[in-house]
Short mmCIF file of C-alpha atoms in Angstrom, two decimals:
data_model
loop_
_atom_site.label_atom_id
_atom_site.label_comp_id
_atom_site.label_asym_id
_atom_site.label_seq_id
_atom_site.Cartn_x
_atom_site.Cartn_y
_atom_site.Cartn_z
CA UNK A 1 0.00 0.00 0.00
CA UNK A 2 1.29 3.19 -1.04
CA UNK A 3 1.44 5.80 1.78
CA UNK A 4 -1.75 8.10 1.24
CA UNK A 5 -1.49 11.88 -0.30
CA UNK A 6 -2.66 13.83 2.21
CA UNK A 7 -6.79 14.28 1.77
CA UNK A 8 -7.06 18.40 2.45
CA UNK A 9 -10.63 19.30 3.33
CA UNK A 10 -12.02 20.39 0.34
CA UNK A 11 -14.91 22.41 1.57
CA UNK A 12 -12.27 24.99 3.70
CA UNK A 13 -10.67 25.41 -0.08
CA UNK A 14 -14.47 25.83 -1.50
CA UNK A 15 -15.33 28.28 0.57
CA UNK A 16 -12.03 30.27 0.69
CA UNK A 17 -12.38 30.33 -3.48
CA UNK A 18 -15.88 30.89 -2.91
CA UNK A 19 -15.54 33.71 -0.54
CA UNK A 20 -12.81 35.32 -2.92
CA UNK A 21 -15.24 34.55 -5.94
CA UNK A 22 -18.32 36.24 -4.18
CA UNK A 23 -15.51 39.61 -3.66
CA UNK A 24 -14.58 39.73 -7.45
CA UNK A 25 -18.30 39.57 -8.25
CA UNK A 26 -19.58 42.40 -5.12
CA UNK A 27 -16.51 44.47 -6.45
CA UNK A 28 -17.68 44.20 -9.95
CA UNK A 29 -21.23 45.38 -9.13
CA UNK A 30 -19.78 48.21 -6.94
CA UNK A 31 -17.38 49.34 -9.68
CA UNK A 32 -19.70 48.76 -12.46
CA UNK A 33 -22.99 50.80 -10.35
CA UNK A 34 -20.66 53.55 -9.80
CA UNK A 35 -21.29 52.80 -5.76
CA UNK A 36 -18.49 54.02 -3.26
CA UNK A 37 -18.54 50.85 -0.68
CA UNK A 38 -17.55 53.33 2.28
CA UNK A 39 -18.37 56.78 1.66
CA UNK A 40 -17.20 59.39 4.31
CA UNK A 41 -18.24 62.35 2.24
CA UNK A 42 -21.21 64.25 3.24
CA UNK A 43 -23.32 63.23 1.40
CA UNK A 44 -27.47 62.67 1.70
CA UNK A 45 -29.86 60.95 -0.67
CA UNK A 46 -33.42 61.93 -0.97
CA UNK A 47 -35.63 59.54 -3.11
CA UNK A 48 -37.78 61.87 -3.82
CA UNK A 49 -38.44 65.97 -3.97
CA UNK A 50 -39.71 67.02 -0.42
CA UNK A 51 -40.10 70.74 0.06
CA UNK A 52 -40.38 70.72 4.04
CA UNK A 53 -37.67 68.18 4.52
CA UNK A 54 -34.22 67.91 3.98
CA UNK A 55 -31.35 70.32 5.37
CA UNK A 56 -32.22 72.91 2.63
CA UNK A 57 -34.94 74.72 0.97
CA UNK A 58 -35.99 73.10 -2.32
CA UNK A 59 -35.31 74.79 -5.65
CA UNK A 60 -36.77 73.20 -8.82
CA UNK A 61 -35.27 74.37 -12.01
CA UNK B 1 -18.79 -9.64 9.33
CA UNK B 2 -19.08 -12.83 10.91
CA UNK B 3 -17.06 -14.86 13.32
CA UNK B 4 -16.73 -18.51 11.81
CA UNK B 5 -15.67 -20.32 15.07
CA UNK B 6 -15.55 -19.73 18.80
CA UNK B 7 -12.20 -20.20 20.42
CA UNK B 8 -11.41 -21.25 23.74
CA UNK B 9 -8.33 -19.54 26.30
CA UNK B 10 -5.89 -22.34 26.34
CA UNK B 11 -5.78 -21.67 29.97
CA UNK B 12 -9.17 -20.89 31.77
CA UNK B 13 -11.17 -22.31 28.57
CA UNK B 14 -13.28 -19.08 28.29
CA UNK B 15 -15.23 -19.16 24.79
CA UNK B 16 -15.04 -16.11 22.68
CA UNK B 17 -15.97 -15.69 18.57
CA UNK B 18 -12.50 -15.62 16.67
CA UNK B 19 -12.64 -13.24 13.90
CA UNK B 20 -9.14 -13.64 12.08
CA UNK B 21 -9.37 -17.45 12.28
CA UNK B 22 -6.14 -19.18 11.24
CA UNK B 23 -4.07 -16.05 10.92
CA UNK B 24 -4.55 -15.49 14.73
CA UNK B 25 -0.80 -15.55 16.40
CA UNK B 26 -1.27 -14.71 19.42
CA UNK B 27 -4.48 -14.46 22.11
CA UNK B 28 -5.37 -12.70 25.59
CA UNK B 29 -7.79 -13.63 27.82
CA UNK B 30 -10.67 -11.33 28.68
CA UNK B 31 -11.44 -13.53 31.90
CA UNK B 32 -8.39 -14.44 32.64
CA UNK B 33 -6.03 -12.02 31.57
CA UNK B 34 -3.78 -15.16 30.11
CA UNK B 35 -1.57 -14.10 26.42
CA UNK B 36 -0.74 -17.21 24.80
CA UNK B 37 1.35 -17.39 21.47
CA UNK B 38 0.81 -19.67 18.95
CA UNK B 39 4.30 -21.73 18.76
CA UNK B 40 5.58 -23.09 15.47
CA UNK B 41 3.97 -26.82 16.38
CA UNK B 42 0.50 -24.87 16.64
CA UNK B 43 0.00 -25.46 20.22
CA UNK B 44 -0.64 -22.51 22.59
CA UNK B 45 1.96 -21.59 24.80
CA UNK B 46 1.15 -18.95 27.59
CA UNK B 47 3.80 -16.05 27.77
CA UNK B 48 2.09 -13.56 29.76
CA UNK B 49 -0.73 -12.68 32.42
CA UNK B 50 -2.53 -9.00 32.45
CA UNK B 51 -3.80 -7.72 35.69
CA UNK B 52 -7.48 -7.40 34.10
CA UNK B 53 -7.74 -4.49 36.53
CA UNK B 54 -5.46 -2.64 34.10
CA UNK B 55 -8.53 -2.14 31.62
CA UNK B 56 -10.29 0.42 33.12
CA UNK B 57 -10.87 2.26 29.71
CA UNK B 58 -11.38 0.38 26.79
CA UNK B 59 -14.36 2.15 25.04
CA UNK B 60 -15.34 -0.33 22.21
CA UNK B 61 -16.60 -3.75 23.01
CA UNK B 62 -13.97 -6.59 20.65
CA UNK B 63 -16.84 -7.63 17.89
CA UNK B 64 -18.12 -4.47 17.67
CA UNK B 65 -18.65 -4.69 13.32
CA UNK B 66 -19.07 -1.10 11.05
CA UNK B 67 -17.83 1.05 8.67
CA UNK B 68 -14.98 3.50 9.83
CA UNK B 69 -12.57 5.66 7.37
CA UNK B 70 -15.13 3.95 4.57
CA UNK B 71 -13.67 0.75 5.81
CA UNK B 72 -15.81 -2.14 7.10
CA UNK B 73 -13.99 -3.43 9.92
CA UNK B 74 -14.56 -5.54 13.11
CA UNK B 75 -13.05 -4.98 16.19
CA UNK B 76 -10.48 -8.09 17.05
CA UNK B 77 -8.39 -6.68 19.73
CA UNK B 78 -7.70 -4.13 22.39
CA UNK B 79 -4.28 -2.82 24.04
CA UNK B 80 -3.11 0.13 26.34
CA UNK B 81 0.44 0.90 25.28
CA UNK B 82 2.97 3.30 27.42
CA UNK B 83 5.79 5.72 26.66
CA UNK B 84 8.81 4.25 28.00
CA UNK B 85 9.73 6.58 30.65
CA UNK B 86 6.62 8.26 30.72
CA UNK B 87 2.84 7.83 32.46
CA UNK B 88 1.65 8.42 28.70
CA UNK B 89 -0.90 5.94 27.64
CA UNK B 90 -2.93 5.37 24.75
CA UNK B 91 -5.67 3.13 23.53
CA UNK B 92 -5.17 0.92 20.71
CA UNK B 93 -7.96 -1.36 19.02
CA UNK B 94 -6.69 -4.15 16.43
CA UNK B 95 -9.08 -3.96 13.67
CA UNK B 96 -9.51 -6.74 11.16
CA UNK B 97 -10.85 -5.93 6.96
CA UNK B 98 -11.11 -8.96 4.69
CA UNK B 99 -9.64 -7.07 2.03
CA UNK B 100 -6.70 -4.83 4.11
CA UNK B 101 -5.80 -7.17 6.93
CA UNK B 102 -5.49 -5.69 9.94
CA UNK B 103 -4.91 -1.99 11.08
CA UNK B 104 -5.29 -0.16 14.09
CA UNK B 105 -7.75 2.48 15.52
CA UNK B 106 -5.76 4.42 18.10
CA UNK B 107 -7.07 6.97 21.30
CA UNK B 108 -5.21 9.39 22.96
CA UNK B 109 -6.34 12.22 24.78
CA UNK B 110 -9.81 11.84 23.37
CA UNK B 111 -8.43 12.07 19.73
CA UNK B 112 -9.16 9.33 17.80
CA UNK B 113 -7.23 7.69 14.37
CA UNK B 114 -7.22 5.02 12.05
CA UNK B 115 -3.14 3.59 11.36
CA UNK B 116 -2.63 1.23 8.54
CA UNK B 117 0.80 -0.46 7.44
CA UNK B 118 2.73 1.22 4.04
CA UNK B 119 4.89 -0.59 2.30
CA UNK B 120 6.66 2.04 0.20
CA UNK B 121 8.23 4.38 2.30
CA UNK B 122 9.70 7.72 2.50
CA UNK B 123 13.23 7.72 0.96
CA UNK B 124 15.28 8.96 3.95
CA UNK B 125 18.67 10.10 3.39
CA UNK B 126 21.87 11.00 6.37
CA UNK B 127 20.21 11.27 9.68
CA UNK B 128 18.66 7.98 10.72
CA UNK B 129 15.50 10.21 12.08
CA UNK B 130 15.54 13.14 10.06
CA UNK B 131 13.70 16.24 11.36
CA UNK B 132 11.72 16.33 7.47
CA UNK B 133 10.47 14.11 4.90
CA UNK B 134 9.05 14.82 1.75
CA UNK B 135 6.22 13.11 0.54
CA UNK B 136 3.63 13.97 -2.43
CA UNK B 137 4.75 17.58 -2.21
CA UNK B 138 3.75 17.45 1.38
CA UNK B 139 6.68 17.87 4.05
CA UNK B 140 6.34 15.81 7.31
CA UNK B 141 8.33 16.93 10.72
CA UNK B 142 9.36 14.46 13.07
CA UNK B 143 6.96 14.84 15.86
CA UNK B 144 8.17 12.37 18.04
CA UNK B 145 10.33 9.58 19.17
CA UNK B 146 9.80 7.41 21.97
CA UNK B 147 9.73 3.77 22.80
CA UNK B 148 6.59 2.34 24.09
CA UNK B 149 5.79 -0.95 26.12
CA UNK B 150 2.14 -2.83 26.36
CA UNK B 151 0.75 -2.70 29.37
CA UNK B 152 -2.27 -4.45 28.87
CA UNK B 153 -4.06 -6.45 25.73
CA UNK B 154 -7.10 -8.68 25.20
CA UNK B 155 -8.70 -10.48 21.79
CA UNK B 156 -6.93 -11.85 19.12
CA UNK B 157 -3.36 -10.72 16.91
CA UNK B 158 -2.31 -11.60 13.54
CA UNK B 159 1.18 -10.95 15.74
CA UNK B 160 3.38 -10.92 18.75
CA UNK B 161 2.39 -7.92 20.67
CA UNK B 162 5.54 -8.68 23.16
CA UNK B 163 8.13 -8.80 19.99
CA UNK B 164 11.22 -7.92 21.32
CA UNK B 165 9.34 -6.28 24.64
CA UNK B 166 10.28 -2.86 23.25
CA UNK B 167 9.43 -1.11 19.99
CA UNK B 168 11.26 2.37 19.15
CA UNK B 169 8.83 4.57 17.59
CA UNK B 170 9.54 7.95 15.32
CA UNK B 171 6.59 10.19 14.04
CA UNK B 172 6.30 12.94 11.54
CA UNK B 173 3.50 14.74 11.02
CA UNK B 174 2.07 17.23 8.21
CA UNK B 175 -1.59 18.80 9.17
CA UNK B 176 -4.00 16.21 9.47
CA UNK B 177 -1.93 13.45 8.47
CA UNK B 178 1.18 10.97 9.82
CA UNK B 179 3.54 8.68 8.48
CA UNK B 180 5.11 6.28 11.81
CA UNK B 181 7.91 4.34 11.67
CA UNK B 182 8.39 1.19 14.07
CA UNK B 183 11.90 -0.41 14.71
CA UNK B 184 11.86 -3.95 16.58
CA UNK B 185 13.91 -6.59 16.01
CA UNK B 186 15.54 -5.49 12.90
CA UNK B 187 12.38 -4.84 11.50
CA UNK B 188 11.44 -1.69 10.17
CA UNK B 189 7.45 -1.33 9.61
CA UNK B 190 6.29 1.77 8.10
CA UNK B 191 2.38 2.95 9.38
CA UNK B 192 0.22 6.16 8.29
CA UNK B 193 -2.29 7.87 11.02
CA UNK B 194 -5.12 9.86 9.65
CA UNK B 195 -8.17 11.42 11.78
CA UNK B 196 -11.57 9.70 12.84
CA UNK B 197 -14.13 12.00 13.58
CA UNK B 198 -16.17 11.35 16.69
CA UNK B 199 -19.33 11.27 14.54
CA UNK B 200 -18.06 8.41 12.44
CA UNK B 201 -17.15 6.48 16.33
CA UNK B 202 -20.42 7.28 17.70
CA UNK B 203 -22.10 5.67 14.64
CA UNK B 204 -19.35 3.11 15.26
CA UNK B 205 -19.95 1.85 18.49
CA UNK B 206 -24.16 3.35 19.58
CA UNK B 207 -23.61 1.96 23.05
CA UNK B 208 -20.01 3.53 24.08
CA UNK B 209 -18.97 6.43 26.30
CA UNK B 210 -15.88 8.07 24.86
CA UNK B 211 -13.50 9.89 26.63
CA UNK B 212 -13.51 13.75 26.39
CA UNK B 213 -10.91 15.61 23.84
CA UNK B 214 -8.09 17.26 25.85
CA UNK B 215 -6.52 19.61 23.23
CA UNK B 216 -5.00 19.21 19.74
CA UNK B 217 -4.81 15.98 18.26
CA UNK B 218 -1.36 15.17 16.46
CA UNK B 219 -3.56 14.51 13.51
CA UNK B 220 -6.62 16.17 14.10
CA UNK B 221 -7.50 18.16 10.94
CA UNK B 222 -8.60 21.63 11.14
CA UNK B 223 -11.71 22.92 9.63
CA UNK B 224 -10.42 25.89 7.94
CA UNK B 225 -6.99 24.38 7.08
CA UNK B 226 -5.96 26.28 3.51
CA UNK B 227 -1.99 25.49 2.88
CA UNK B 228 -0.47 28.50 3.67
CA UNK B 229 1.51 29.46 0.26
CA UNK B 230 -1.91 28.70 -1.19
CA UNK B 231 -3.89 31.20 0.95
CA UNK B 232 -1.44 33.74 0.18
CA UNK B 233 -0.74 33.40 -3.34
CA UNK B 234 -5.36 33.22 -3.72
CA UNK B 235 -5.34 36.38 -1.60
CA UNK B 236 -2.82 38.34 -4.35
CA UNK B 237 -4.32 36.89 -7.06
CA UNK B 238 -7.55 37.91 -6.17
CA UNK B 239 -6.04 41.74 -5.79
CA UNK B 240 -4.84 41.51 -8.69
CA UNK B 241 -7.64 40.49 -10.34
CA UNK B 242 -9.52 43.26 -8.93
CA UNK B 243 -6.89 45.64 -9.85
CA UNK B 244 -7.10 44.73 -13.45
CA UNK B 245 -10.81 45.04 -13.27
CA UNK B 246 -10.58 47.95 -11.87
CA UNK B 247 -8.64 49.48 -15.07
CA UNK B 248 -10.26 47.27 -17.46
CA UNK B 249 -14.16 47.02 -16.75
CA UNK B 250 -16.28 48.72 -19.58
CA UNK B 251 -18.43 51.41 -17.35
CA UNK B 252 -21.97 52.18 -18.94
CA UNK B 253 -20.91 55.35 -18.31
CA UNK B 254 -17.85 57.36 -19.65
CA UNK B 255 -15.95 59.49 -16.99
CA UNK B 256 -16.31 62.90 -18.40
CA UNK B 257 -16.95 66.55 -17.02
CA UNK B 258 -20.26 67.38 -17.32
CA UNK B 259 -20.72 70.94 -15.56
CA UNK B 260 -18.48 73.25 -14.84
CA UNK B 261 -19.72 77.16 -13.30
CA UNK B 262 -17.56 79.90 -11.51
CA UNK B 263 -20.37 81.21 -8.77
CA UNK B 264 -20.00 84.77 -7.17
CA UNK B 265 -21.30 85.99 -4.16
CA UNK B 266 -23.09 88.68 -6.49
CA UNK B 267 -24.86 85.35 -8.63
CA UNK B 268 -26.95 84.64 -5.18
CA UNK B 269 -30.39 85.64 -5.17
CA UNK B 270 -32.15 87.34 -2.24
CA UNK B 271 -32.31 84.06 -0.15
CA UNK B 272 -28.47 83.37 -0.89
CA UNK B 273 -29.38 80.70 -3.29
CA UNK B 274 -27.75 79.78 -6.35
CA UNK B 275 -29.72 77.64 -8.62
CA UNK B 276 -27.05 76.10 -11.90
CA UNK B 277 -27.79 75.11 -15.28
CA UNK B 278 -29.18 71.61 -16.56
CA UNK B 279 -26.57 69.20 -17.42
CA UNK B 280 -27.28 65.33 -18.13
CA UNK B 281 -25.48 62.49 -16.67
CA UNK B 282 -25.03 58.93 -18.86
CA UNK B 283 -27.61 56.43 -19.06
CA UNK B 284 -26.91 53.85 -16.16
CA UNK B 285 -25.46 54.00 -12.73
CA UNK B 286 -21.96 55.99 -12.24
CA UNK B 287 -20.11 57.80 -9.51
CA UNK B 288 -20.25 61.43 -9.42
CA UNK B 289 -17.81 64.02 -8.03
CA UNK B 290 -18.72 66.87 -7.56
CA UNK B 291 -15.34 69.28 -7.73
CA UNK B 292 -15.19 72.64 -5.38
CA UNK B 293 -12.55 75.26 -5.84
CA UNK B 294 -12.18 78.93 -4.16
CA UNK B 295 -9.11 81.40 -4.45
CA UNK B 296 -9.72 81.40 -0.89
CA UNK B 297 -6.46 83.67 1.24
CA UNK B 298 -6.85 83.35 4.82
CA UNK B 299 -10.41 82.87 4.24
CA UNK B 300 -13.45 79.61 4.38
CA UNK B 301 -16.36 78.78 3.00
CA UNK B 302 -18.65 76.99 3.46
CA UNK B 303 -20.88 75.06 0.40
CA UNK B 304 -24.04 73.35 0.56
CA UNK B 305 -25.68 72.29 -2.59
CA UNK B 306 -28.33 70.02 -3.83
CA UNK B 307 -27.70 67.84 -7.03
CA UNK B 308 -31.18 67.59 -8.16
CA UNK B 309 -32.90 65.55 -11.09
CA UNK B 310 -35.15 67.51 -13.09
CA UNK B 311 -37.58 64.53 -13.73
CA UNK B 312 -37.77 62.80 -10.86
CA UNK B 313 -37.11 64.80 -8.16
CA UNK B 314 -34.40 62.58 -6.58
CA UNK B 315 -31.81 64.78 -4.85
CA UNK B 316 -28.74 64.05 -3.31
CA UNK B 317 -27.62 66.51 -0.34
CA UNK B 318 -24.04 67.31 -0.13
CA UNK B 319 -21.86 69.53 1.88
CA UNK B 320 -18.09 70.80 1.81
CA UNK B 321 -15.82 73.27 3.68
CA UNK B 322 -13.48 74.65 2.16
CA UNK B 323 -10.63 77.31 4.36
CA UNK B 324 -6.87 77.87 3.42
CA UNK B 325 -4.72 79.23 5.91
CA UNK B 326 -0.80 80.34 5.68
CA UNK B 327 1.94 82.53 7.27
CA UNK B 328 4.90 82.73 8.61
CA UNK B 329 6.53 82.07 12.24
CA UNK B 330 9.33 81.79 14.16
CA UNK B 331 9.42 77.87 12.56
CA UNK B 332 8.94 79.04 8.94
CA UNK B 333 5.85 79.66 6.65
CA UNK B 334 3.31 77.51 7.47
CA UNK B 335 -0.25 76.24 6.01
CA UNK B 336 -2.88 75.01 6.99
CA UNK B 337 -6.35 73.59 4.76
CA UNK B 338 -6.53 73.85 1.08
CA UNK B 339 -8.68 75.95 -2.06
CA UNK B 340 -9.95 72.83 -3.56
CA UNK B 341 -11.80 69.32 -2.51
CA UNK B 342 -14.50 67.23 -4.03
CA UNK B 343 -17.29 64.97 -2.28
CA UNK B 344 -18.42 61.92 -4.41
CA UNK B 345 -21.99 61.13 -5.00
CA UNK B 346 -22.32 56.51 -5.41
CA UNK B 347 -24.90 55.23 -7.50
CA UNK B 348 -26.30 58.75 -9.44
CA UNK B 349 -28.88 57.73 -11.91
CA UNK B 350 -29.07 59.02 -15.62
CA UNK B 351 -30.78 61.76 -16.15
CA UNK B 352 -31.53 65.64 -16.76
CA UNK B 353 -29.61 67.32 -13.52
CA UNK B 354 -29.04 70.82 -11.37
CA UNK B 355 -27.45 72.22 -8.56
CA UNK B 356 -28.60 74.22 -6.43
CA UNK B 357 -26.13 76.22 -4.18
CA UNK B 358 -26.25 77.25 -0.67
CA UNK B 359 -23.00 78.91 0.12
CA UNK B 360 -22.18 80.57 3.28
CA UNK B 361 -19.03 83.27 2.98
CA UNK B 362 -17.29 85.06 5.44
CA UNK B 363 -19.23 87.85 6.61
CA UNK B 364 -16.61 90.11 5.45
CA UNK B 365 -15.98 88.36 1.91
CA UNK B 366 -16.61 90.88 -0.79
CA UNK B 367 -18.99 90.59 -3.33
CA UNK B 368 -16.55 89.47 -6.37
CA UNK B 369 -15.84 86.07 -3.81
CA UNK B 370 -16.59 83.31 -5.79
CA UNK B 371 -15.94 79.20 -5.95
CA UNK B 372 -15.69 77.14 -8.73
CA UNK B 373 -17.43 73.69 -9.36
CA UNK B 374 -16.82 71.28 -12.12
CA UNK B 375 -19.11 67.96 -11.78
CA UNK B 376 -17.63 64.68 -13.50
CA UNK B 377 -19.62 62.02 -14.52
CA UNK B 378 -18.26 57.81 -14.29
CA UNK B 379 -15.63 59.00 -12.07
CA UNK B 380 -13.09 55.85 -11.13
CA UNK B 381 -13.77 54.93 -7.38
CA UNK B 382 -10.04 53.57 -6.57
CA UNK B 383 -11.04 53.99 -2.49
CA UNK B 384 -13.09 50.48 -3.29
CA UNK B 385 -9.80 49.18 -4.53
CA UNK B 386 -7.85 50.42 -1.49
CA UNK B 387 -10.79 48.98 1.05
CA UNK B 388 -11.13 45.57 -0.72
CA UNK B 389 -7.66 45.40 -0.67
CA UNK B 390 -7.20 46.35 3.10
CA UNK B 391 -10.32 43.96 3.84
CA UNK B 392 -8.67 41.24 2.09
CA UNK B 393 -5.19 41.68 3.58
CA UNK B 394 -6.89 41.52 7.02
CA UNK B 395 -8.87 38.25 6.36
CA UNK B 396 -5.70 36.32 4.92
CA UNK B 397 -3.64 37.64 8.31
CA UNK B 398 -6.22 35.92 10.99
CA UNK B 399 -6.41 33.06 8.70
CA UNK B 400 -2.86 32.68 8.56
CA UNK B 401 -2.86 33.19 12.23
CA UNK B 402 -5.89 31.25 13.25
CA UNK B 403 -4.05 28.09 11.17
CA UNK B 404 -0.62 29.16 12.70
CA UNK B 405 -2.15 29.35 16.37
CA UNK B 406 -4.02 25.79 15.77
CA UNK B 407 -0.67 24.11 14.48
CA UNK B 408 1.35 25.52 17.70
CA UNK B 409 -1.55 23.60 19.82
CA UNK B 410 -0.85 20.42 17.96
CA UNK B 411 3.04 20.87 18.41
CA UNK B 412 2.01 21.31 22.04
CA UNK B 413 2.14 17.88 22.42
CA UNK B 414 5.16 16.90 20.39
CA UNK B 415 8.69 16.39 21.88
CA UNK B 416 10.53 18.62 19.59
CA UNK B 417 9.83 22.55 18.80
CA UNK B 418 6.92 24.00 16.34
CA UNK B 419 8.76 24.25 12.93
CA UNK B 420 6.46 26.67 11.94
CA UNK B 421 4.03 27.14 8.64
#
């Protein structure tokens, strides 16, 4: 009997390749959506136009 | 698996089921604690007695039948073995496959593993226990050398238990795995250990009570166990992927300035607003910066603005100081802040856009004061780079160190020092 290669667990390699797959494909998305994954500017979104709310008066053009 | 015969203790005349049949060599007594040794005229000869009080702690019943390792295997015998020297004793159960022969499920500490006989070895050159051998790109470090005697044993063996009273053992271990060499009587027998999970035992043997797990198995595998090189070398390649996708990815939408307006504090209305021309932003998603600049001298301001889409309505609030300060002391000229900065806006839809400006000045600005802003549409957000990057880096280290920290525990029990990954 030859002396055994050395059975890894597979699933900690899935996972690690999986995990690493899953950041190339969120990065992708984030690049490709134009979305800053941490964003310390100050910056608000407003879905839609509210006159009394916000920091600011409301100017439509 | 069935027994064929029963045998009987040449000495008390105890019955028991014989499971290796004509290749048993040699045979202990569960009543009696008798070991008799089959001589070369096939009678029994007695060589040894056990004190029977010595088994305090054999876990699995001899007979017990079942699959193990994907093995089907039957339990044939049972022996406590002890490091010369040492109060170090471990549990080892002879195990019997029609198609292997026999092999050996061993217990230490609560850590269970299967050892079966190799019969092509490492190559081992100089030292007659080397500190590493290479096998199948793996590398093995002796673990540890001892000598061991039997203390106690009970069923049947294929083999003298007692040869030569005292067998000089060497280990070397990679993660999760062990080649063993034996030396007795100018044999050399050559043995690999691999892990059995407790799982696999308890579906083993239903009825048995095994013994708790007192730290890190010299073979126990770890879950997350990545080699390594490998982890390292996946981590960089993965940057680098995301590097050249960072440079390479087709955006729906072109990076491009798409407004650009020099505001003075004369272009506010009554209510200090400034409201800016239309401009359009590309079809899709894309990252927006918005670009602020002020010949500002010992002066701030301060800039709040709306980036509003003309059909929809859907704003997106942003705010940005802006103060340069600079002189001179006793050190030197000094400064302090700077004329220009930019805020990014993530995720700005297509569309028909305006900005609407909200700038406080210094009271005592005059009225030709004025700031600059040039949006950019598609803009390249390299800060994901840098974070993915950083987040990355960080996962691989407690990985690396999480595996490192696991292997020192296994090396905790080893005679020699932790070679390291």
């Amino acid at each position: 009997m030859m002396i055994t290669k050395v059975k890894r667990s597979t699933s900690a390699y899935s996972i690690y390749l999986g995990f690493l797959c899953g950041v190339v494909f969120f990065f992708v998305y984030l690049t490709y959506n134009g979305i800053k994954m941490i964003n310390t500017d100050d910056v608000e979104h407003v879905d839609k136009q509210t006159r009394t709310q916000g920091r600011t008066r409301f100017y439509h053009k | 698996m069935e027994a064929f015969t029963n045998r009987s203790c040449p000495k008390c005349a105890n019955s028991t089921p014989s499971f290796l049949k004509e290749s048993t060599l040699a045979y202990a007594c569960a009543k009696c604690g008798s070991y008799a040794l089959l001589d070369t005229e096939d009678k029994w000869k007695n060589r040894h007695t056990f004190d029977l009080f010595q088994n305090d702690s054999q876990a699995i019943p001899i007979g017990t039948t079942g699959t193990l390792n994907g093995l089907n295997v039957v339990v044939v015998g049972f022996a406590i073995k002890r490091q010369v020297g040492t109060k170090y004793d471990w549990r080892e159960y002879t195990l019997f496959n029609e198609f292997i022969g026999i092999l050996w499920l061993v217990e230490f500490n609560g850590h269970w593993s299967m050892v079966t006989r190799i019969h092509q070895f490492p190559r081992i050159s100089g030292a007659m226990c080397p500190t590493e051998l290479d096998n199948q790109e793996e590398v093995y470090h002796l673990f540890n050398d001892y000598s061991y005697v039997v203390k106690y044993a009970v069923g049947e063996f294929s083999y003298d238990i007692f040869l030569d009273k005292q067998k000089d053992v060497a280990e070397w271990v990679t993660p999760g795995h062990m080649i063993i060499r034996e030396l007795a009587n100018d044999e050399v027998v050559w043995l690999e250990s691999s892990q059995v999970s407790l799982s696999d035992l308890r579906k083993f043997s239903k009825e048995s009570t095994f013994p708790e797990r007192i730290g890190i198995g010299a073979v126990q595998k770890q879950i997350i166990y990545i080699k390594p090189k490998l982890l390292i070398s996946a981590t960089i390649i993965c940057v680098l992927l995301l590097s050249l996708i960072q440079i390479l990815l087709p955006l729906p939408v072109k990076e491009k300035l798409v407004y650009e307006r020099t505001v003075s504090k004369s272009d506010l209305d009554t209510a200090g607003v400034f409201i800016g021309d239309m401009f359009a932003v590309g079809e899709g998603r894309s990252a927006v910066q918005v670009e602020l600049y002020s010949p500002l001298d010992n002066n701030w301001l301060d800039i709040d603005f709306e980036l509003v889409n003309n059909e929809t309505g859907e704003r997106f609030d942003g705010a940005k100081s802006i103060e340069f300060y600079h002189g001179y002391d006793s050190e030197g000229s000094w400064s302090e802040g700077q004329q220009k900065d930019y805020l990014i806006i993530s995720a700005v839809p297509g569309g028909n856009y305006h900005l609407n400006f909200y700038p406080q000045f210094n009271p005592q600005a005059t009225l030709d004061s004025s700031f600059r802003v040039r949006v950019f549409q598609g803009v390249s957000l390299i800060s994901n780079l840098v974070w993915f990057t950083v987040c990355l880096a960080v996962i691989t280290i407690l990985l690396y160190y999480g595996i490192d920290y696991f292997e020192k525990q296994r090396w905790e029990g080893s005679s020699y020092n932790y070679p390291g990954l």
